[in-house]
Amino acid sequence: MAVTNSVLHPPCHFVVACDDGCLGYLRICWNSASGWICVFLVGIVAGIVAAIIDIGSPWLSDLKEGICLDAFWFNRAQCCWSSNSSGKSCDEWYTWSRLLMKKDPTSEHPDAYFIGYVFFVLWAVSFSGLCALFVRTFAPYACGSGIPEIKTILSGFIIRGYLGKWTLLIKSLGMILGVAAGLSLGKEGPMVHMASCCGNILSYLFPKYSKNEAKKREILSAAAAAGVAVAFGAPIGGVLFSLEEASYYFPMKTMFRSFFCAMVSANLVRMINPYGDEHQVMFQVDYKAQWHIAELIPFAVLGMLGGIFGTLFNRSNLYMCRLRKTTWLGKYPAREVFIVTLVTAIFSFPLTYLRMNTSDLIRLMVSSCGPGESGSLCDYKVNLSDPQAVLLGSYPAGPGVSSAMWMLAVTLLFKGVITVFTFGIKVPTGLFIPSLAVSHLFHFGSLLLNSSTQCYLHFVITLTSKAVCISKAFRMQIIIPYPTYLQKLSE
């Protein structure tokens, strides 16, 4: 009985030379694995770009106040690591007034204050001006958040150039410059647009996706999940965002690839360690105290206040959008950016909490008070001789807490108003971080109502109010609490 050649030499047998059957089998294997390879590359590129943005934005933001002469590429926190201090006692950090006056003036010195004020405003206007210039000249599609347009593209529409190379470059650079300018905006929302640009560009390496717009949207759905993952360090939260908010067609295959892409991007950001603390999240919290049933009342009040804030913000922002279409603001977007930045910088410098980067302000508010903390937000009258107070963790608030709360009230009222005017200008703008910052106003009100409160409770209320406000502002009731609580508390 004769034996056929296919039995003696099966396809892809590497001992002998491969014929067309072997090459065809390899093509089938490559075609089957191309989707996983593509989302893997998207996760790698999105993680690298996000890490560069996370490193560059705080460096430029601190450049408004000074520079590290020994290592100019360090931001203020990195420059002061050796002295274990990031305050005024850091000798390695040179403010512009200290550098120009050739001495170490105090912040109360009139000349030092004036020089610092001028440099702060000039740097802020310069950063926002460059951002607006780059957007207008090279990539007009890079302005705004990008999430509504991504949803439109995933629904089946084609917007030529919206996910191109120039949009990716200017969007990434614009996020760094916009945040560094001190504008009341965030870089987390535009991360979704950035990751989607990576997905669109890398899909052209695979004919299966470059020649089929329907298949390409599977990659874009995974890229949208990676954008949320690199922004908040929450891979599952990114998948939920792509499922609930962005995608219109989300089969099981796309869900697994989206999770894989989000995991790759989030873990790569963690390996690069842009925050310098070996954590992939911006706001790491550690709440170990037990909660009480009575605390459900302030949480319910926060829910109502968050709904009111979200409604007022949405209506105010829609009014501003209509105003831009009917007035000179729509004809001269660069002037609008200049005016908003100038007003923001002038009012931000005099107040410490306004001068801070918004992410640093949020990090300060959600951090627990340790034994060695001496800040005004941790000014509690700790009485270790009272066993009941020690057991419950309940201590009376000191004068520092009261003064800090009034300062935060002014800070967040200003941010709540200026965010309405900022969101929508022709720079890459996100709304997640400003919404988180404004939510502290509810936390401020809870402390005024109770001057003797648990030290940890107001930090928990602050964390809760974040989720409440942006859940109403973005109408995403499931995916916001998940990355806000589960992911951050698990770190």
Short mmCIF file of C-alpha atoms in Angstrom, two decimals:
data_model
loop_
_atom_site.label_atom_id
_atom_site.label_comp_id
_atom_site.label_asym_id
_atom_site.label_seq_id
_atom_site.Cartn_x
_atom_site.Cartn_y
_atom_site.Cartn_z
CA MET A 1 0.00 0.00 0.00
CA ALA A 2 1.46 3.32 -1.02
CA VAL A 3 1.97 5.99 1.61
CA THR A 4 1.27 9.58 0.56
CA ASN A 5 3.83 12.33 0.92
CA SER A 6 1.62 14.17 3.42
CA VAL A 7 1.95 11.28 5.88
CA LEU A 8 5.75 11.02 5.56
CA HIS A 9 6.25 14.78 5.63
CA PRO A 10 3.45 16.56 7.54
CA PRO A 11 3.11 20.35 7.19
CA CYS A 12 5.55 22.48 9.19
CA HIS A 13 7.97 19.60 9.73
CA PHE A 14 11.19 21.55 10.23
CA VAL A 15 13.54 18.66 9.44
CA VAL A 16 12.88 19.05 5.76
CA ALA A 17 12.25 22.12 3.67
CA CYS A 18 8.77 23.57 4.12
CA ASP A 19 6.46 23.71 1.15
CA ASP A 20 3.46 25.95 0.55
CA GLY A 21 1.45 23.97 3.06
CA CYS A 22 3.86 24.92 5.83
CA LEU A 23 3.82 28.59 4.88
CA GLY A 24 0.06 28.51 4.74
CA TYR A 25 -0.09 26.97 8.21
CA LEU A 26 2.23 29.69 9.53
CA ARG A 27 0.01 32.33 7.97
CA ILE A 28 -2.99 30.80 9.71
CA CYS A 29 -1.14 30.80 13.04
CA TRP A 30 -0.03 34.40 12.54
CA ASN A 31 -3.54 35.46 11.54
CA SER A 32 -5.00 33.81 14.64
CA ALA A 33 -2.45 35.36 16.99
CA SER A 34 -2.30 38.78 15.32
CA GLY A 35 -5.06 40.17 17.53
CA TRP A 36 -3.23 39.25 20.74
CA ILE A 37 0.08 40.50 19.36
CA CYS A 38 -1.50 43.79 18.32
CA VAL A 39 -3.12 44.48 21.72
CA PHE A 40 0.16 43.52 23.40
CA LEU A 41 2.01 46.13 21.34
CA VAL A 42 -0.73 48.67 22.06
CA GLY A 43 -0.32 48.04 25.78
CA ILE A 44 3.45 48.45 25.56
CA VAL A 45 3.35 51.70 23.58
CA ALA A 46 0.49 53.17 25.62
CA GLY A 47 2.32 52.36 28.86
CA ILE A 48 5.54 54.00 27.67
CA VAL A 49 3.77 57.16 26.48
CA ALA A 50 1.73 57.39 29.70
CA ALA A 51 4.87 57.03 31.82
CA ILE A 52 6.57 59.82 29.85
CA ILE A 53 3.54 62.05 30.45
CA ASP A 54 3.46 61.20 34.16
CA ILE A 55 7.16 62.04 34.48
CA GLY A 56 7.14 65.20 32.36
CA SER A 57 4.06 66.95 33.75
CA PRO A 58 5.20 67.24 37.41
CA TRP A 59 8.69 68.33 36.30
CA LEU A 60 7.33 71.19 34.19
CA SER A 61 4.77 72.01 36.86
CA ASP A 62 7.49 72.43 39.50
CA LEU A 63 9.53 74.47 37.03
CA LYS A 64 7.07 77.32 37.56
CA GLU A 65 8.40 77.71 41.12
CA GLY A 66 12.06 76.76 40.84
CA ILE A 67 14.68 74.31 39.65
CA CYS A 68 17.01 71.66 41.03
CA LEU A 69 20.50 72.93 40.17
CA ASP A 70 22.31 69.68 40.97
CA ALA A 71 20.01 67.68 38.67
CA PHE A 72 17.76 69.86 36.56
CA TRP A 73 15.79 66.84 35.32
CA PHE A 74 14.46 66.21 38.85
CA ASN A 75 11.17 67.64 40.03
CA ARG A 76 10.90 69.11 43.51
CA ALA A 77 10.04 65.87 45.29
CA GLN A 78 12.90 63.97 43.64
CA CYS A 79 15.32 66.82 44.28
CA CYS A 80 14.53 66.82 48.00
CA TRP A 81 14.71 63.06 48.52
CA SER A 82 18.25 63.22 49.91
CA SER A 83 17.23 65.74 52.59
CA ASN A 84 13.99 63.81 53.24
CA SER A 85 12.03 67.03 52.90
CA SER A 86 10.03 68.75 50.19
CA GLY A 87 9.27 71.93 52.11
CA LYS A 88 11.13 75.18 52.60
CA SER A 89 14.03 73.46 54.35
CA CYS A 90 15.14 71.69 51.17
CA ASP A 91 18.54 73.19 50.33
CA GLU A 92 18.83 71.39 46.99
CA TRP A 93 15.77 73.12 45.55
CA TYR A 94 16.28 76.67 44.31
CA THR A 95 13.26 78.91 43.89
CA TRP A 96 13.55 81.56 41.20
CA SER A 97 13.74 84.31 43.81
CA ARG A 98 16.53 82.49 45.63
CA LEU A 99 18.39 81.91 42.37
CA LEU A 100 18.14 85.51 41.14
CA MET A 101 18.69 87.32 44.44
CA LYS A 102 21.83 85.27 45.19
CA LYS A 103 20.66 84.56 48.72
CA ASP A 104 18.09 82.53 50.54
CA PRO A 105 15.17 84.92 51.03
CA THR A 106 12.10 83.93 52.98
CA SER A 107 8.77 83.70 51.25
CA GLU A 108 7.58 86.74 53.24
CA HIS A 109 10.23 88.97 51.65
CA PRO A 110 8.42 91.37 49.26
CA ASP A 111 11.00 91.11 46.49
CA ALA A 112 11.15 87.32 46.74
CA TYR A 113 7.37 87.05 46.65
CA PHE A 114 7.13 89.36 43.63
CA ILE A 115 9.81 87.47 41.67
CA GLY A 116 8.17 84.14 42.43
CA TYR A 117 4.78 85.54 41.43
CA VAL A 118 6.07 86.87 38.09
CA PHE A 119 7.89 83.66 37.16
CA PHE A 120 4.87 81.57 38.13
CA VAL A 121 2.55 83.55 35.84
CA LEU A 122 5.07 83.75 32.98
CA TRP A 123 5.78 80.02 32.98
CA ALA A 124 2.06 79.19 33.13
CA VAL A 125 1.18 81.47 30.21
CA SER A 126 4.17 80.17 28.20
CA PHE A 127 3.20 76.52 28.68
CA SER A 128 -0.43 77.06 27.73
CA GLY A 129 0.56 79.27 24.79
CA LEU A 130 2.88 76.59 23.42
CA CYS A 131 0.16 74.01 23.89
CA ALA A 132 -2.42 76.07 22.00
CA LEU A 133 0.12 76.86 19.25
CA PHE A 134 1.01 73.19 18.73
CA VAL A 135 -2.65 72.17 18.64
CA ARG A 136 -3.61 74.89 16.17
CA THR A 137 -0.60 74.34 13.87
CA PHE A 138 -0.07 70.59 13.79
CA ALA A 139 -3.11 68.72 15.13
CA PRO A 140 -6.43 70.54 15.69
CA TYR A 141 -7.99 67.20 16.60
CA ALA A 142 -5.75 66.99 19.69
CA CYS A 143 -7.84 69.51 21.64
CA GLY A 144 -10.46 68.50 24.15
CA SER A 145 -10.90 65.23 25.98
CA GLY A 146 -11.41 62.94 22.99
CA ILE A 147 -13.71 60.49 24.74
CA PRO A 148 -16.94 61.56 22.94
CA GLU A 149 -15.19 61.27 19.58
CA ILE A 150 -13.79 57.84 20.50
CA LYS A 151 -17.32 56.69 21.33
CA THR A 152 -18.45 58.03 17.95
CA ILE A 153 -15.69 56.15 16.13
CA LEU A 154 -16.44 52.93 18.00
CA SER A 155 -20.09 53.26 16.97
CA GLY A 156 -19.03 52.97 13.32
CA PHE A 157 -18.13 56.46 12.12
CA ILE A 158 -14.81 57.27 10.46
CA ILE A 159 -13.03 60.54 11.33
CA ARG A 160 -9.98 60.85 9.11
CA GLY A 161 -6.85 61.94 10.96
CA TYR A 162 -8.41 61.88 14.42
CA LEU A 163 -6.29 58.89 15.47
CA GLY A 164 -3.19 59.73 13.44
CA LYS A 165 0.49 60.13 14.29
CA TRP A 166 0.43 63.92 14.65
CA THR A 167 -2.61 63.72 16.90
CA LEU A 168 -0.80 61.24 19.15
CA LEU A 169 2.32 63.40 19.35
CA ILE A 170 0.56 66.72 19.99
CA LYS A 171 -1.97 65.14 22.35
CA SER A 172 0.81 63.70 24.51
CA LEU A 173 2.84 66.90 24.48
CA GLY A 174 -0.27 69.00 25.07
CA MET A 175 -1.21 66.98 28.15
CA ILE A 176 2.19 67.69 29.68
CA LEU A 177 2.05 71.41 28.88
CA GLY A 178 -1.59 71.85 29.89
CA VAL A 179 -1.16 70.23 33.29
CA ALA A 180 2.13 72.07 33.87
CA ALA A 181 0.42 75.40 33.12
CA GLY A 182 -1.75 74.86 36.18
CA LEU A 183 -5.03 74.86 34.27
CA SER A 184 -7.99 73.27 35.99
CA LEU A 185 -7.90 70.20 33.81
CA GLY A 186 -6.52 66.70 33.94
CA LYS A 187 -4.58 64.36 31.72
CA GLU A 188 -6.48 61.18 32.62
CA GLY A 189 -9.40 61.62 30.18
CA PRO A 190 -7.16 62.36 27.18
CA MET A 191 -5.23 59.17 28.01
CA VAL A 192 -8.08 57.27 26.34
CA HIS A 193 -7.60 59.29 23.16
CA MET A 194 -3.83 58.77 23.36
CA ALA A 195 -4.16 55.00 23.75
CA SER A 196 -6.70 54.85 20.91
CA CYS A 197 -4.22 56.64 18.65
CA CYS A 198 -1.66 53.96 19.53
CA GLY A 199 -4.20 51.26 18.70
CA ASN A 200 -5.08 52.81 15.35
CA ILE A 201 -1.44 53.31 14.31
CA LEU A 202 -0.31 49.81 15.33
CA SER A 203 -3.31 48.18 13.65
CA TYR A 204 -1.79 49.10 10.27
CA LEU A 205 0.97 46.57 10.95
CA PHE A 206 -1.64 43.82 10.59
CA PRO A 207 -3.61 43.63 7.30
CA LYS A 208 -6.39 41.78 9.11
CA TYR A 209 -7.21 44.98 11.00
CA SER A 210 -5.93 47.71 8.70
CA LYS A 211 -8.19 46.60 5.83
CA ASN A 212 -11.27 45.94 7.94
CA GLU A 213 -12.79 48.85 9.88
CA ALA A 214 -15.06 46.54 11.86
CA LYS A 215 -12.12 44.42 13.06
CA LYS A 216 -10.10 47.56 13.78
CA ARG A 217 -12.69 48.61 16.32
CA GLU A 218 -11.87 45.52 18.38
CA ILE A 219 -8.36 46.92 18.78
CA LEU A 220 -9.71 50.39 19.56
CA SER A 221 -11.94 48.96 22.30
CA ALA A 222 -8.91 47.30 23.88
CA ALA A 223 -6.93 50.53 23.51
CA ALA A 224 -9.66 52.51 25.30
CA ALA A 225 -9.43 50.07 28.20
CA ALA A 226 -5.65 50.53 28.26
CA GLY A 227 -6.10 54.31 28.39
CA VAL A 228 -8.08 54.11 31.62
CA ALA A 229 -5.69 51.48 32.99
CA VAL A 230 -2.59 53.67 32.54
CA ALA A 231 -4.42 56.71 33.90
CA PHE A 232 -5.68 55.18 37.15
CA GLY A 233 -3.77 51.91 37.48
CA ALA A 234 -7.03 49.96 37.26
CA PRO A 235 -7.04 47.31 34.48
CA ILE A 236 -10.47 45.92 35.33
CA GLY A 237 -11.80 49.45 35.64
CA GLY A 238 -10.51 50.07 32.13
CA VAL A 239 -12.36 47.04 30.79
CA LEU A 240 -15.54 48.18 32.51
CA PHE A 241 -15.11 51.65 31.00
CA SER A 242 -14.75 50.21 27.51
CA LEU A 243 -17.75 47.94 28.09
CA GLU A 244 -20.13 50.41 29.74
CA GLU A 245 -19.18 53.76 28.24
CA ALA A 246 -17.14 53.47 25.04
CA SER A 247 -17.91 50.36 23.00
CA TYR A 248 -21.13 49.46 21.21
CA TYR A 249 -20.04 45.94 20.20
CA PHE A 250 -18.13 44.08 22.89
CA PRO A 251 -18.01 40.28 22.42
CA MET A 252 -16.26 37.95 24.83
CA LYS A 253 -13.14 37.79 22.64
CA THR A 254 -12.78 41.57 22.75
CA MET A 255 -13.26 41.59 26.52
CA PHE A 256 -10.38 39.17 27.11
CA ARG A 257 -8.11 41.06 24.74
CA SER A 258 -9.06 44.35 26.39
CA PHE A 259 -8.18 42.96 29.80
CA PHE A 260 -4.86 41.64 28.48
CA CYS A 261 -4.04 45.00 26.88
CA ALA A 262 -4.98 46.88 30.06
CA MET A 263 -2.90 44.55 32.23
CA VAL A 264 0.17 44.95 30.01
CA SER A 265 -0.07 48.75 29.96
CA ALA A 266 -0.77 49.14 33.69
CA ASN A 267 2.03 46.81 34.75
CA LEU A 268 4.49 48.49 32.39
CA VAL A 269 3.69 51.84 34.00
CA ARG A 270 4.28 50.23 37.37
CA MET A 271 7.65 48.88 36.22
CA ILE A 272 8.73 52.30 34.92
CA ASN A 273 7.56 53.75 38.27
CA PRO A 274 6.80 57.35 37.22
CA TYR A 275 5.52 58.31 40.67
CA GLY A 276 8.67 57.11 42.43
CA ASP A 277 6.81 55.12 45.09
CA GLU A 278 6.66 51.69 43.39
CA HIS A 279 2.89 51.95 42.99
CA GLN A 280 1.00 52.22 39.74
CA VAL A 281 -1.77 54.40 41.18
CA MET A 282 -1.65 58.15 41.81
CA PHE A 283 -3.50 58.14 45.11
CA GLN A 284 -2.52 55.23 47.32
CA VAL A 285 -4.63 54.91 50.46
CA ASP A 286 -4.59 52.55 53.42
CA TYR A 287 -7.69 52.75 55.62
CA LYS A 288 -7.74 50.07 58.32
CA ALA A 289 -10.25 51.51 60.81
CA GLN A 290 -13.73 50.03 61.01
CA TRP A 291 -16.68 52.07 59.83
CA HIS A 292 -19.90 52.59 61.78
CA ILE A 293 -23.51 52.39 60.68
CA ALA A 294 -24.07 56.07 61.51
CA GLU A 295 -21.58 57.01 58.80
CA LEU A 296 -24.12 56.01 56.14
CA ILE A 297 -25.91 59.32 56.76
CA PRO A 298 -23.04 61.59 55.61
CA PHE A 299 -22.44 59.25 52.68
CA ALA A 300 -26.08 59.65 51.64
CA VAL A 301 -25.77 63.42 51.95
CA LEU A 302 -22.65 63.27 49.79
CA GLY A 303 -24.61 61.42 47.15
CA MET A 304 -27.23 64.16 47.01
CA LEU A 305 -24.65 66.95 46.98
CA GLY A 306 -22.69 65.18 44.27
CA GLY A 307 -25.81 64.92 42.12
CA ILE A 308 -26.49 68.63 42.56
CA PHE A 309 -22.90 69.53 41.68
CA GLY A 310 -22.85 67.30 38.61
CA THR A 311 -26.10 68.77 37.32
CA LEU A 312 -24.97 72.36 37.86
CA PHE A 313 -21.62 71.70 36.22
CA ASN A 314 -23.09 70.00 33.17
CA ARG A 315 -25.60 72.79 32.58
CA SER A 316 -23.00 75.51 33.12
CA ASN A 317 -20.56 73.85 30.75
CA LEU A 318 -23.22 73.43 28.06
CA TYR A 319 -23.99 77.13 28.38
CA MET A 320 -20.29 77.94 27.90
CA CYS A 321 -20.16 75.72 24.81
CA ARG A 322 -23.08 77.61 23.27
CA LEU A 323 -21.41 80.89 24.22
CA ARG A 324 -18.25 79.89 22.35
CA LYS A 325 -20.23 79.31 19.18
CA THR A 326 -21.95 82.69 19.19
CA THR A 327 -19.23 85.05 20.48
CA TRP A 328 -15.63 85.97 19.68
CA LEU A 329 -14.40 83.08 21.85
CA GLY A 330 -15.05 80.68 18.98
CA LYS A 331 -13.15 82.86 16.51
CA TYR A 332 -10.08 83.42 18.69
CA PRO A 333 -9.48 80.21 20.69
CA ALA A 334 -5.83 81.09 21.42
CA ARG A 335 -6.91 84.31 23.13
CA GLU A 336 -9.36 82.36 25.25
CA VAL A 337 -6.58 80.00 26.35
CA PHE A 338 -4.38 82.99 27.22
CA ILE A 339 -7.09 84.71 29.27
CA VAL A 340 -8.11 81.56 31.17
CA THR A 341 -4.48 80.73 31.97
CA LEU A 342 -3.69 84.27 33.06
CA VAL A 343 -6.68 84.44 35.41
CA THR A 344 -5.93 80.97 36.80
CA ALA A 345 -2.26 81.77 37.46
CA ILE A 346 -2.94 85.19 39.02
CA PHE A 347 -5.47 83.81 41.50
CA SER A 348 -3.59 80.55 42.16
CA PHE A 349 -0.24 81.84 43.37
CA PRO A 350 -1.36 83.67 46.55
CA LEU A 351 -3.10 80.60 48.01
CA THR A 352 -1.01 77.53 48.81
CA TYR A 353 -3.64 74.93 47.92
CA LEU A 354 -4.43 76.65 44.62
CA ARG A 355 -0.75 76.90 43.75
CA MET A 356 -0.30 73.16 44.21
CA ASN A 357 -0.66 70.75 41.35
CA THR A 358 -4.20 69.36 41.42
CA SER A 359 -2.97 65.78 41.71
CA ASP A 360 -0.76 66.74 44.67
CA LEU A 361 -3.73 68.43 46.33
CA ILE A 362 -5.85 65.31 45.96
CA ARG A 363 -3.01 63.14 47.22
CA LEU A 364 -2.71 65.37 50.27
CA MET A 365 -6.41 65.12 51.00
CA VAL A 366 -6.70 61.33 50.78
CA SER A 367 -3.53 60.60 52.76
CA SER A 368 -3.95 59.43 56.33
CA CYS A 369 -2.35 61.29 59.21
CA GLY A 370 0.71 59.39 60.42
CA PRO A 371 2.43 59.75 63.80
CA GLY A 372 4.98 62.21 62.44
CA GLU A 373 2.62 64.32 60.33
CA SER A 374 2.70 68.02 61.23
CA GLY A 375 0.57 69.55 58.49
CA SER A 376 -2.47 71.68 59.19
CA LEU A 377 -4.82 68.95 57.98
CA CYS A 378 -3.42 66.64 60.67
CA ASP A 379 -3.67 69.15 63.53
CA TYR A 380 -5.74 67.01 65.90
CA LYS A 381 -5.57 67.13 69.69
CA VAL A 382 -4.44 63.58 70.26
CA ASN A 383 -4.96 62.37 73.82
CA LEU A 384 -3.34 58.98 74.26
CA SER A 385 -4.42 58.82 77.92
CA ASP A 386 -8.07 58.47 76.90
CA PRO A 387 -8.56 54.77 76.05
CA GLN A 388 -11.95 55.34 74.40
CA ALA A 389 -10.57 58.02 72.09
CA VAL A 390 -7.63 55.79 71.17
CA LEU A 391 -9.95 52.85 70.51
CA LEU A 392 -12.29 54.83 68.26
CA GLY A 393 -9.58 57.03 66.75
CA SER A 394 -11.70 60.10 67.57
CA TYR A 395 -9.87 63.29 68.53
CA PRO A 396 -10.92 66.97 68.60
CA ALA A 397 -9.81 69.07 65.65
CA GLY A 398 -7.16 71.71 66.31
CA PRO A 399 -6.97 75.26 64.97
CA GLY A 400 -4.87 74.14 62.00
CA VAL A 401 -7.70 71.98 60.67
CA SER A 402 -10.22 74.83 60.89
CA SER A 403 -7.96 77.29 59.07
CA ALA A 404 -7.08 74.69 56.43
CA MET A 405 -10.75 73.98 55.82
CA TRP A 406 -11.52 77.63 55.12
CA MET A 407 -8.55 77.82 52.75
CA LEU A 408 -9.75 74.68 51.00
CA ALA A 409 -13.23 76.19 50.72
CA VAL A 410 -11.85 79.19 48.82
CA THR A 411 -9.62 76.91 46.75
CA LEU A 412 -12.33 74.57 45.66
CA LEU A 413 -14.94 77.25 45.06
CA PHE A 414 -12.50 78.88 42.67
CA LYS A 415 -11.70 75.55 41.01
CA GLY A 416 -15.38 74.76 40.64
CA VAL A 417 -15.98 78.02 38.80
CA ILE A 418 -12.79 78.11 36.71
CA THR A 419 -13.28 74.48 35.59
CA VAL A 420 -16.49 75.51 33.82
CA PHE A 421 -14.51 78.01 31.74
CA THR A 422 -11.45 75.77 31.28
CA PHE A 423 -13.11 72.59 30.05
CA GLY A 424 -13.67 73.12 26.35
CA ILE A 425 -10.79 75.43 25.49
CA LYS A 426 -8.58 74.41 22.57
CA VAL A 427 -6.02 72.39 24.52
CA PRO A 428 -6.07 68.71 25.55
CA THR A 429 -8.42 68.81 28.52
CA GLY A 430 -9.70 66.13 30.86
CA LEU A 431 -12.40 66.41 33.50
CA PHE A 432 -11.61 63.52 35.85
CA ILE A 433 -9.01 65.26 38.03
CA PRO A 434 -10.86 68.63 38.33
CA SER A 435 -14.01 66.74 39.34
CA LEU A 436 -12.05 64.88 41.98
CA ALA A 437 -10.61 68.13 43.29
CA VAL A 438 -13.94 69.94 43.50
CA SER A 439 -15.39 67.00 45.43
CA HIS A 440 -13.27 68.04 48.44
CA LEU A 441 -15.72 70.87 49.02
CA PHE A 442 -18.20 68.31 50.36
CA HIS A 443 -15.50 66.96 52.63
CA PHE A 444 -14.91 70.51 53.88
CA GLY A 445 -18.59 70.86 54.78
CA SER A 446 -18.60 67.60 56.72
CA LEU A 447 -15.74 68.81 58.90
CA LEU A 448 -17.42 72.13 59.67
CA LEU A 449 -20.49 70.28 60.87
CA ASN A 450 -18.42 68.16 63.24
CA SER A 451 -15.35 69.68 64.84
CA SER A 452 -14.60 66.48 66.76
CA THR A 453 -14.37 63.69 64.25
CA GLN A 454 -12.42 60.56 63.58
CA CYS A 455 -9.04 61.28 62.07
CA TYR A 456 -9.50 58.75 59.33
CA LEU A 457 -13.15 59.48 58.58
CA HIS A 458 -12.71 62.72 56.67
CA PHE A 459 -10.23 61.01 54.35
CA VAL A 460 -12.77 58.24 53.67
CA ILE A 461 -15.48 60.85 53.03
CA THR A 462 -13.14 62.62 50.64
CA LEU A 463 -12.52 59.41 48.71
CA THR A 464 -16.24 58.71 48.55
CA SER A 465 -17.11 62.23 47.40
CA LYS A 466 -14.75 61.82 44.45
CA ALA A 467 -16.71 58.86 43.12
CA VAL A 468 -20.04 60.59 43.76
CA CYS A 469 -19.17 63.78 41.86
CA ILE A 470 -17.69 62.20 38.77
CA SER A 471 -20.36 59.49 38.71
CA LYS A 472 -22.93 62.25 38.23
CA ALA A 473 -20.79 64.39 35.95
CA PHE A 474 -20.01 61.44 33.64
CA ARG A 475 -23.10 59.29 34.37
CA MET A 476 -20.98 56.18 34.96
CA GLN A 477 -22.31 54.60 38.16
CA ILE A 478 -20.43 51.29 38.01
CA ILE A 479 -16.95 51.85 36.64
CA ILE A 480 -16.16 54.95 38.75
CA PRO A 481 -16.55 53.34 42.21
CA TYR A 482 -14.65 50.25 41.12
CA PRO A 483 -11.26 51.80 40.29
CA THR A 484 -11.76 54.42 43.01
CA TYR A 485 -12.21 51.91 45.81
CA LEU A 486 -11.25 48.35 45.00
CA GLN A 487 -8.15 49.01 42.96
CA LYS A 488 -6.68 51.71 45.20
CA LEU A 489 -7.52 49.98 48.47
CA SER A 490 -5.93 46.77 47.20
CA GLU A 491 -2.59 48.44 46.60
#
